Amino acid sequence: IGAPVCTGANEGNCSVNRKADLIVFTRCVADKKLVTNNQLWYSSKKGTGWGDPKKVEFCLDSFKYAAPCISGDGQVLFFCSNYKGGQGGNDIWMSKWDKKGSKWGDPVNLGPTINTPGEEVWPFIHEDGTLYFSSDGHLGMGGLDIFKAQKMGEDKWANVTNMKYPINSAADDFGIIFEGKKERGFLSSNREGTKGADDIWYFVMPPLLFTLDGVVKDCKNGEVIPDLTIKLVGSDGSSVETKTDKAGHYLFAENGPDRYI
């Protein structure tokens, strides 16, 4: 990217919003005389380049901050940190953009449902609101495992679920990202088959296939209703239709003209 984002210091983990006009990244200023920690910085697009970065307002030199992930609309920032008030080790935190103050608001710990006394790192927020992160504190397969948590309302996530094999392994698995709304993406791992230490791996989530059938009857007299159009609507807005047969039976099958994925 070049100056002013990239300098003589160490610039690393970064995230951009959907419009690609805001970037949040880590910077660690190397100083042989002082012990320094990663800090979060952000910069806005300026012409064809980037404006002068600003240090995220809540960052304190005595704590370390890493793995920023910004929401698509650029209004919410997720990151991991050993910031005060956590559950132990590195935790997942979030901060909202304060439009009035033109700054990032105070960090909020995602709480004991997400965070443990162990390590919670590498958050990623999916387009559908699902939170992904890596942890060695939740029950897993070994090392860091990748987990997902369902969005349960405003600023709340629950139902932490291990992604299991093949996303996870007995080694360290972390840093998962998805390609927009697609069920594919990348992750990092030092599992068997790596070329060195930690490698980048590509994955595709297998589609979920549903089979649904039933019989439509008149609620008043209990008679079956033939030749009735049945419409199945998915949560993503997709839909598929079929008709009941002479016995009032309908079927959405994995194999056939009424296949629904």
PDB file of C-alpha atoms in Angstrom:
ATOM      1  CA  ILE A   1       0.000   0.000   0.000  1.00  0.00           C
ATOM      2  CA  GLY A   2       2.888   2.309   0.695  1.00  0.00           C
ATOM      3  CA  ALA A   3       3.027   5.488   2.790  1.00  0.00           C
ATOM      4  CA  PRO A   4       1.423   6.775   4.916  1.00  0.00           C
ATOM      5  CA  VAL A   5      -0.071   3.398   5.968  1.00  0.00           C
ATOM      6  CA  CYS A   6       3.145   1.453   5.568  1.00  0.00           C
ATOM      7  CA  THR A   7       6.138   2.917   7.391  1.00  0.00           C
ATOM      8  CA  GLY A   8       9.422   1.776   8.901  1.00  0.00           C
ATOM      9  CA  ALA A   9       7.416   0.126  11.700  1.00  0.00           C
ATOM     10  CA  ASN A  10       5.726  -3.271  11.496  1.00  0.00           C
ATOM     11  CA  GLU A  11       2.308  -3.077   9.833  1.00  0.00           C
ATOM     12  CA  GLY A  12       0.329  -6.307   9.758  1.00  0.00           C
ATOM     13  CA  ASN A  13      -3.146  -7.800  10.086  1.00  0.00           C
ATOM     14  CA  CYS A  14      -5.651  -5.614   8.279  1.00  0.00           C
ATOM     15  CA  SER A  15      -9.318  -5.468   7.326  1.00  0.00           C
ATOM     16  CA  VAL A  16     -11.286  -3.278   4.927  1.00  0.00           C
ATOM     17  CA  ASN A  17     -14.983  -2.486   4.728  1.00  0.00           C
ATOM     18  CA  ARG A  18     -17.255  -3.444   1.834  1.00  0.00           C
ATOM     19  CA  LYS A  19     -16.621  -0.181  -0.051  1.00  0.00           C
ATOM     20  CA  ALA A  20     -12.867  -0.561   0.441  1.00  0.00           C
ATOM     21  CA  ASP A  21     -12.596   3.052   1.596  1.00  0.00           C
ATOM     22  CA  LEU A  22     -11.691   2.292   5.229  1.00  0.00           C
ATOM     23  CA  ILE A  23      -8.844   0.109   6.454  1.00  0.00           C
ATOM     24  CA  VAL A  24      -8.015  -0.974   9.997  1.00  0.00           C
ATOM     25  CA  PHE A  25      -4.608  -2.524  10.631  1.00  0.00           C
ATOM     26  CA  THR A  26      -2.073  -3.349  13.322  1.00  0.00           C
ATOM     27  CA  ARG A  27       1.130  -1.408  13.810  1.00  0.00           C
ATOM     28  CA  CYS A  28       3.979  -2.193  16.151  1.00  0.00           C
ATOM     29  CA  VAL A  29       6.779   0.342  16.464  1.00  0.00           C
ATOM     30  CA  ALA A  30      10.043  -1.511  17.019  1.00  0.00           C
ATOM     31  CA  ASP A  31      12.084  -0.039  19.847  1.00  0.00           C
ATOM     32  CA  LYS A  32      15.100  -1.877  21.277  1.00  0.00           C
ATOM     33  CA  LYS A  33      14.855   0.103  24.519  1.00  0.00           C
ATOM     34  CA  LEU A  34      11.119  -0.478  25.130  1.00  0.00           C
ATOM     35  CA  VAL A  35       8.737  -3.409  25.079  1.00  0.00           C
ATOM     36  CA  THR A  36       6.066  -2.401  22.586  1.00  0.00           C
ATOM     37  CA  ASN A  37       2.682  -3.951  21.794  1.00  0.00           C
ATOM     38  CA  ASN A  38       0.624  -4.119  18.627  1.00  0.00           C
ATOM     39  CA  GLN A  39      -1.829  -1.249  18.345  1.00  0.00           C
ATOM     40  CA  LEU A  40      -4.797  -0.706  16.029  1.00  0.00           C
ATOM     41  CA  TRP A  41      -4.749   2.074  13.469  1.00  0.00           C
ATOM     42  CA  TYR A  42      -7.212   3.146  10.781  1.00  0.00           C
ATOM     43  CA  SER A  43      -7.121   5.163   7.601  1.00  0.00           C
ATOM     44  CA  SER A  44      -9.701   6.399   5.095  1.00  0.00           C
ATOM     45  CA  LYS A  45      -9.392   6.421   1.337  1.00  0.00           C
ATOM     46  CA  LYS A  46      -7.988   9.656  -0.064  1.00  0.00           C
ATOM     47  CA  GLY A  47      -8.061   9.880  -3.844  1.00  0.00           C
ATOM     48  CA  THR A  48      -6.240   6.861  -5.199  1.00  0.00           C
ATOM     49  CA  GLY A  49      -4.311   6.403  -1.959  1.00  0.00           C
ATOM     50  CA  TRP A  50      -4.891   6.514   1.781  1.00  0.00           C
ATOM     51  CA  GLY A  51      -5.006   9.364   4.281  1.00  0.00           C
ATOM     52  CA  ASP A  52      -2.814   9.743   7.345  1.00  0.00           C
ATOM     53  CA  PRO A  53      -3.619   6.881   9.735  1.00  0.00           C
ATOM     54  CA  LYS A  54      -5.022   7.512  13.192  1.00  0.00           C
ATOM     55  CA  LYS A  55      -4.484   5.311  16.196  1.00  0.00           C
ATOM     56  CA  VAL A  56      -7.751   3.750  17.354  1.00  0.00           C
ATOM     57  CA  GLU A  57      -8.787   5.954  20.240  1.00  0.00           C
ATOM     58  CA  PHE A  58      -9.178   3.322  22.966  1.00  0.00           C
ATOM     59  CA  CYS A  59      -5.788   1.651  22.385  1.00  0.00           C
ATOM     60  CA  LEU A  60      -3.384   1.803  25.330  1.00  0.00           C
ATOM     61  CA  ASP A  61       0.316   1.041  24.983  1.00  0.00           C
ATOM     62  CA  SER A  62       0.216  -1.352  27.947  1.00  0.00           C
ATOM     63  CA  PHE A  63      -2.122  -3.785  26.111  1.00  0.00           C
ATOM     64  CA  LYS A  64      -1.835  -5.605  22.810  1.00  0.00           C
ATOM     65  CA  TYR A  65      -4.430  -5.492  20.036  1.00  0.00           C
ATOM     66  CA  ALA A  66      -4.515  -7.650  16.927  1.00  0.00           C
ATOM     67  CA  ALA A  67      -6.554  -9.346  14.181  1.00  0.00           C
ATOM     68  CA  PRO A  68      -8.967  -6.492  13.396  1.00  0.00           C
ATOM     69  CA  CYS A  69     -12.106  -7.346  11.431  1.00  0.00           C
ATOM     70  CA  ILE A  70     -14.410  -4.571  10.330  1.00  0.00           C
ATOM     71  CA  SER A  71     -18.051  -5.136   9.401  1.00  0.00           C
ATOM     72  CA  GLY A  72     -19.110  -4.627   5.803  1.00  0.00           C
ATOM     73  CA  ASP A  73     -20.740  -1.275   6.566  1.00  0.00           C
ATOM     74  CA  GLY A  74     -17.660  -0.105   8.444  1.00  0.00           C
ATOM     75  CA  GLN A  75     -19.597   0.608  11.649  1.00  0.00           C
ATOM     76  CA  VAL A  76     -18.415  -2.224  13.908  1.00  0.00           C
ATOM     77  CA  LEU A  77     -14.854  -3.301  14.630  1.00  0.00           C
ATOM     78  CA  PHE A  78     -13.990  -6.718  16.062  1.00  0.00           C
ATOM     79  CA  PHE A  79     -10.516  -7.558  17.362  1.00  0.00           C
ATOM     80  CA  CYS A  80      -8.656  -9.658  19.915  1.00  0.00           C
ATOM     81  CA  SER A  81      -6.844  -8.174  22.878  1.00  0.00           C
ATOM     82  CA  ASN A  82      -5.647  -8.781  26.414  1.00  0.00           C
ATOM     83  CA  TYR A  83      -7.358  -5.506  27.336  1.00  0.00           C
ATOM     84  CA  LYS A  84      -8.410  -5.044  30.966  1.00  0.00           C
ATOM     85  CA  GLY A  85     -11.720  -6.537  32.090  1.00  0.00           C
ATOM     86  CA  GLY A  86     -11.552  -9.642  29.915  1.00  0.00           C
ATOM     87  CA  GLN A  87     -12.133 -13.304  30.710  1.00  0.00           C
ATOM     88  CA  GLY A  88      -8.420 -14.140  30.590  1.00  0.00           C
ATOM     89  CA  GLY A  89      -5.700 -14.347  27.947  1.00  0.00           C
ATOM     90  CA  ASN A  90      -6.746 -12.781  24.653  1.00  0.00           C
ATOM     91  CA  ASP A  91     -10.469 -12.157  24.245  1.00  0.00           C
ATOM     92  CA  ILE A  92     -12.733 -11.091  21.389  1.00  0.00           C
ATOM     93  CA  TRP A  93     -13.846  -7.471  21.694  1.00  0.00           C
ATOM     94  CA  MET A  94     -15.951  -5.106  19.619  1.00  0.00           C
ATOM     95  CA  SER A  95     -16.226  -1.360  19.174  1.00  0.00           C
ATOM     96  CA  LYS A  96     -18.794   0.754  17.341  1.00  0.00           C
ATOM     97  CA  TRP A  97     -18.079   3.828  15.283  1.00  0.00           C
ATOM     98  CA  ASP A  98     -19.249   6.961  17.103  1.00  0.00           C
ATOM     99  CA  LYS A  99     -20.562   9.210  14.341  1.00  0.00           C
ATOM    100  CA  LYS A 100     -20.979  12.223  16.617  1.00  0.00           C
ATOM    101  CA  GLY A 101     -17.483  11.991  18.016  1.00  0.00           C
ATOM    102  CA  SER A 102     -15.967  10.726  14.755  1.00  0.00           C
ATOM    103  CA  LYS A 103     -14.064   8.066  16.647  1.00  0.00           C
ATOM    104  CA  TRP A 104     -14.235   4.431  17.740  1.00  0.00           C
ATOM    105  CA  GLY A 105     -16.246   3.911  20.911  1.00  0.00           C
ATOM    106  CA  ASP A 106     -15.074   2.159  24.054  1.00  0.00           C
ATOM    107  CA  PRO A 107     -14.363  -1.563  23.528  1.00  0.00           C
ATOM    108  CA  VAL A 108     -16.950  -4.095  24.706  1.00  0.00           C
ATOM    109  CA  ASN A 109     -15.976  -7.611  25.720  1.00  0.00           C
ATOM    110  CA  LEU A 110     -18.207 -10.233  24.080  1.00  0.00           C
ATOM    111  CA  GLY A 111     -18.550 -11.971  27.429  1.00  0.00           C
ATOM    112  CA  PRO A 112     -18.111 -15.505  28.824  1.00  0.00           C
ATOM    113  CA  THR A 113     -20.325 -17.112  26.177  1.00  0.00           C
ATOM    114  CA  ILE A 114     -17.652 -16.318  23.570  1.00  0.00           C
ATOM    115  CA  ASN A 115     -14.545 -15.774  25.674  1.00  0.00           C
ATOM    116  CA  THR A 116     -12.862 -18.192  28.097  1.00  0.00           C
ATOM    117  CA  PRO A 117      -9.796 -18.097  30.389  1.00  0.00           C
ATOM    118  CA  GLY A 118      -7.917 -19.432  27.350  1.00  0.00           C
ATOM    119  CA  GLU A 119      -7.144 -17.737  24.042  1.00  0.00           C
ATOM    120  CA  GLU A 120      -9.847 -16.360  21.726  1.00  0.00           C
ATOM    121  CA  VAL A 121      -8.366 -14.814  18.588  1.00  0.00           C
ATOM    122  CA  TRP A 122      -8.917 -14.060  14.914  1.00  0.00           C
ATOM    123  CA  PRO A 123     -12.549 -12.863  14.803  1.00  0.00           C
ATOM    124  CA  PHE A 124     -14.421 -12.707  11.493  1.00  0.00           C
ATOM    125  CA  ILE A 125     -17.944 -11.369  11.027  1.00  0.00           C
ATOM    126  CA  HIS A 126     -19.869 -12.992   8.167  1.00  0.00           C
ATOM    127  CA  GLU A 127     -22.308 -11.096   5.953  1.00  0.00           C
ATOM    128  CA  ASP A 128     -25.172 -12.985   7.647  1.00  0.00           C
ATOM    129  CA  GLY A 129     -24.058 -11.820  11.119  1.00  0.00           C
ATOM    130  CA  THR A 130     -22.428 -15.091  12.202  1.00  0.00           C
ATOM    131  CA  LEU A 131     -19.272 -14.565  14.243  1.00  0.00           C
ATOM    132  CA  TYR A 132     -16.311 -16.848  13.572  1.00  0.00           C
ATOM    133  CA  PHE A 133     -13.245 -17.003  15.802  1.00  0.00           C
ATOM    134  CA  SER A 134     -10.494 -19.344  16.978  1.00  0.00           C
ATOM    135  CA  SER A 135     -10.112 -20.619  20.515  1.00  0.00           C
ATOM    136  CA  ASP A 136      -8.204 -23.119  22.630  1.00  0.00           C
ATOM    137  CA  GLY A 137     -10.562 -22.563  25.566  1.00  0.00           C
ATOM    138  CA  HIS A 138     -13.705 -24.107  24.114  1.00  0.00           C
ATOM    139  CA  LEU A 139     -13.865 -27.876  23.671  1.00  0.00           C
ATOM    140  CA  GLY A 140     -12.069 -28.678  20.442  1.00  0.00           C
ATOM    141  CA  MET A 141     -10.000 -31.142  18.445  1.00  0.00           C
ATOM    142  CA  GLY A 142      -6.604 -29.816  19.560  1.00  0.00           C
ATOM    143  CA  GLY A 143      -4.691 -26.550  19.513  1.00  0.00           C
ATOM    144  CA  LEU A 144      -6.663 -23.618  18.173  1.00  0.00           C
ATOM    145  CA  ASP A 145      -9.995 -24.601  16.646  1.00  0.00           C
ATOM    146  CA  ILE A 146     -12.382 -22.482  14.596  1.00  0.00           C
ATOM    147  CA  PHE A 147     -15.805 -21.862  16.130  1.00  0.00           C
ATOM    148  CA  LYS A 148     -18.915 -20.030  15.023  1.00  0.00           C
ATOM    149  CA  ALA A 149     -21.516 -18.204  17.105  1.00  0.00           C
ATOM    150  CA  GLN A 150     -25.020 -17.296  16.018  1.00  0.00           C
ATOM    151  CA  LYS A 151     -26.157 -13.680  16.190  1.00  0.00           C
ATOM    152  CA  MET A 152     -28.924 -13.492  18.791  1.00  0.00           C
ATOM    153  CA  GLY A 153     -29.900  -9.841  18.692  1.00  0.00           C
ATOM    154  CA  GLU A 154     -28.199  -6.510  19.145  1.00  0.00           C
ATOM    155  CA  ASP A 155     -24.531  -7.074  19.974  1.00  0.00           C
ATOM    156  CA  LYS A 156     -25.163 -10.620  21.223  1.00  0.00           C
ATOM    157  CA  TRP A 157     -23.840 -13.941  19.959  1.00  0.00           C
ATOM    158  CA  ALA A 158     -24.511 -17.391  21.371  1.00  0.00           C
ATOM    159  CA  ASN A 159     -24.668 -21.100  20.489  1.00  0.00           C
ATOM    160  CA  VAL A 160     -20.911 -21.429  20.081  1.00  0.00           C
ATOM    161  CA  THR A 161     -20.296 -24.401  17.797  1.00  0.00           C
ATOM    162  CA  ASN A 162     -17.083 -26.153  16.810  1.00  0.00           C
ATOM    163  CA  MET A 163     -16.717 -26.229  13.008  1.00  0.00           C
ATOM    164  CA  LYS A 164     -15.366 -29.793  13.299  1.00  0.00           C
ATOM    165  CA  TYR A 165     -13.472 -31.725  10.614  1.00  0.00           C
ATOM    166  CA  PRO A 166     -12.419 -30.906   7.924  1.00  0.00           C
ATOM    167  CA  ILE A 167     -12.367 -27.206   8.895  1.00  0.00           C
ATOM    168  CA  ASN A 168     -10.600 -28.121  12.140  1.00  0.00           C
ATOM    169  CA  SER A 169      -7.798 -30.579  12.797  1.00  0.00           C
ATOM    170  CA  ALA A 170      -5.589 -31.760  15.658  1.00  0.00           C
ATOM    171  CA  ALA A 171      -3.270 -28.823  14.882  1.00  0.00           C
ATOM    172  CA  ASP A 172      -3.886 -25.047  15.034  1.00  0.00           C
ATOM    173  CA  ASP A 173      -6.685 -23.762  12.763  1.00  0.00           C
ATOM    174  CA  PHE A 174      -7.413 -20.050  12.680  1.00  0.00           C
ATOM    175  CA  GLY A 175      -7.963 -16.913  10.620  1.00  0.00           C
ATOM    176  CA  ILE A 176     -11.021 -18.080   8.678  1.00  0.00           C
ATOM    177  CA  ILE A 177     -12.562 -15.703   6.138  1.00  0.00           C
ATOM    178  CA  PHE A 178     -15.410 -16.132   3.659  1.00  0.00           C
ATOM    179  CA  GLU A 179     -15.838 -14.748   0.152  1.00  0.00           C
ATOM    180  CA  GLY A 180     -18.784 -12.462   0.823  1.00  0.00           C
ATOM    181  CA  LYS A 181     -21.989 -14.498   1.142  1.00  0.00           C
ATOM    182  CA  LYS A 182     -20.487 -17.551  -0.546  1.00  0.00           C
ATOM    183  CA  GLU A 183     -19.866 -20.688   1.489  1.00  0.00           C
ATOM    184  CA  ARG A 184     -16.193 -20.800   0.616  1.00  0.00           C
ATOM    185  CA  GLY A 185     -13.077 -19.020   1.724  1.00  0.00           C
ATOM    186  CA  PHE A 186      -9.662 -19.376   3.329  1.00  0.00           C
ATOM    187  CA  LEU A 187      -8.138 -20.293   6.668  1.00  0.00           C
ATOM    188  CA  SER A 188      -4.676 -20.770   8.146  1.00  0.00           C
ATOM    189  CA  SER A 189      -3.420 -24.012   9.679  1.00  0.00           C
ATOM    190  CA  ASN A 190      -0.272 -25.948  10.523  1.00  0.00           C
ATOM    191  CA  ARG A 191      -2.075 -29.268  10.037  1.00  0.00           C
ATOM    192  CA  GLU A 192      -0.549 -32.298   8.369  1.00  0.00           C
ATOM    193  CA  GLY A 193       0.239 -31.508   4.757  1.00  0.00           C
ATOM    194  CA  THR A 194       1.544 -27.968   5.277  1.00  0.00           C
ATOM    195  CA  LYS A 195       4.516 -26.788   3.244  1.00  0.00           C
ATOM    196  CA  GLY A 196       6.124 -25.164   6.249  1.00  0.00           C
ATOM    197  CA  ALA A 197       4.817 -23.817   9.560  1.00  0.00           C
ATOM    198  CA  ASP A 198       1.435 -22.111   9.077  1.00  0.00           C
ATOM    199  CA  ASP A 199      -0.057 -22.362   5.572  1.00  0.00           C
ATOM    200  CA  ILE A 200      -3.084 -20.846   3.860  1.00  0.00           C
ATOM    201  CA  TRP A 201      -5.801 -23.330   2.947  1.00  0.00           C
ATOM    202  CA  TYR A 202      -8.837 -22.955   0.676  1.00  0.00           C
ATOM    203  CA  PHE A 203     -12.164 -24.553   1.585  1.00  0.00           C
ATOM    204  CA  VAL A 204     -15.675 -25.009   0.197  1.00  0.00           C
ATOM    205  CA  MET A 205     -18.538 -25.754   2.572  1.00  0.00           C
ATOM    206  CA  PRO A 206     -20.746 -28.590   1.292  1.00  0.00           C
ATOM    207  CA  PRO A 207     -24.311 -27.497   0.479  1.00  0.00           C
ATOM    208  CA  LEU A 208     -27.113 -28.376   2.871  1.00  0.00           C
ATOM    209  CA  LEU A 209     -29.698 -30.550   1.133  1.00  0.00           C
ATOM    210  CA  PHE A 210     -33.257 -30.766   2.423  1.00  0.00           C
ATOM    211  CA  THR A 211     -36.079 -33.169   1.626  1.00  0.00           C
ATOM    212  CA  LEU A 212     -39.571 -32.083   2.638  1.00  0.00           C
ATOM    213  CA  ASP A 213     -42.897 -33.783   2.014  1.00  0.00           C
ATOM    214  CA  GLY A 214     -46.417 -33.744   3.380  1.00  0.00           C
ATOM    215  CA  VAL A 215     -50.129 -33.997   2.641  1.00  0.00           C
ATOM    216  CA  VAL A 216     -52.454 -31.021   2.323  1.00  0.00           C
ATOM    217  CA  LYS A 217     -55.966 -31.463   3.709  1.00  0.00           C
ATOM    218  CA  ASP A 218     -58.999 -29.255   4.104  1.00  0.00           C
ATOM    219  CA  CYS A 219     -59.088 -28.239   7.775  1.00  0.00           C
ATOM    220  CA  LYS A 220     -62.897 -28.392   7.827  1.00  0.00           C
ATOM    221  CA  ASN A 221     -63.692 -31.781   6.314  1.00  0.00           C
ATOM    222  CA  GLY A 222     -60.275 -33.484   6.255  1.00  0.00           C
ATOM    223  CA  GLU A 223     -60.381 -34.136   2.506  1.00  0.00           C
ATOM    224  CA  VAL A 224     -57.088 -34.055   0.618  1.00  0.00           C
ATOM    225  CA  ILE A 225     -56.518 -31.160  -1.791  1.00  0.00           C
ATOM    226  CA  PRO A 226     -55.013 -32.160  -5.170  1.00  0.00           C
ATOM    227  CA  ASP A 227     -53.292 -29.921  -7.718  1.00  0.00           C
ATOM    228  CA  LEU A 228     -52.483 -27.253  -5.113  1.00  0.00           C
ATOM    229  CA  THR A 229     -49.375 -25.080  -5.552  1.00  0.00           C
ATOM    230  CA  ILE A 230     -46.956 -25.286  -2.632  1.00  0.00           C
ATOM    231  CA  LYS A 231     -44.234 -22.656  -2.371  1.00  0.00           C
ATOM    232  CA  LEU A 232     -41.122 -23.145  -0.262  1.00  0.00           C
ATOM    233  CA  VAL A 233     -39.284 -19.903   0.606  1.00  0.00           C
ATOM    234  CA  GLY A 234     -35.732 -19.849   1.952  1.00  0.00           C
ATOM    235  CA  SER A 235     -34.372 -17.380   4.503  1.00  0.00           C
ATOM    236  CA  ASP A 236     -32.237 -15.867   1.734  1.00  0.00           C
ATOM    237  CA  GLY A 237     -35.332 -15.052  -0.353  1.00  0.00           C
ATOM    238  CA  SER A 238     -34.945 -17.951  -2.794  1.00  0.00           C
ATOM    239  CA  SER A 239     -38.053 -20.000  -3.548  1.00  0.00           C
ATOM    240  CA  VAL A 240     -39.200 -23.149  -5.322  1.00  0.00           C
ATOM    241  CA  GLU A 241     -42.670 -24.457  -6.123  1.00  0.00           C
ATOM    242  CA  THR A 242     -44.355 -27.814  -6.590  1.00  0.00           C
ATOM    243  CA  LYS A 243     -47.941 -29.140  -6.726  1.00  0.00           C
ATOM    244  CA  THR A 244     -49.825 -31.730  -4.744  1.00  0.00           C
ATOM    245  CA  ASP A 245     -50.743 -34.962  -6.534  1.00  0.00           C
ATOM    246  CA  LYS A 246     -54.147 -36.658  -6.606  1.00  0.00           C
ATOM    247  CA  ALA A 247     -53.649 -37.825  -3.008  1.00  0.00           C
ATOM    248  CA  GLY A 248     -52.775 -34.276  -1.824  1.00  0.00           C
ATOM    249  CA  HIS A 249     -49.150 -35.271  -1.396  1.00  0.00           C
ATOM    250  CA  TYR A 250     -46.248 -32.899  -2.177  1.00  0.00           C
ATOM    251  CA  LEU A 251     -42.502 -33.501  -2.234  1.00  0.00           C
ATOM    252  CA  PHE A 252     -39.427 -31.293  -2.343  1.00  0.00           C
ATOM    253  CA  ALA A 253     -36.720 -33.864  -3.046  1.00  0.00           C
ATOM    254  CA  GLU A 254     -32.945 -33.692  -3.234  1.00  0.00           C
ATOM    255  CA  ASN A 255     -33.047 -35.534  -6.536  1.00  0.00           C
ATOM    256  CA  GLY A 256     -35.620 -34.371  -9.017  1.00  0.00           C
ATOM    257  CA  PRO A 257     -37.225 -31.278 -10.522  1.00  0.00           C
ATOM    258  CA  ASP A 258     -38.138 -29.867  -7.106  1.00  0.00           C
ATOM    259  CA  ARG A 259     -34.675 -30.048  -5.622  1.00  0.00           C
ATOM    260  CA  TYR A 260     -34.099 -27.421  -2.952  1.00  0.00           C
ATOM    261  CA  ILE A 261     -30.690 -26.465  -1.600  1.00  0.00           C
TER     262      ILE A 261
END
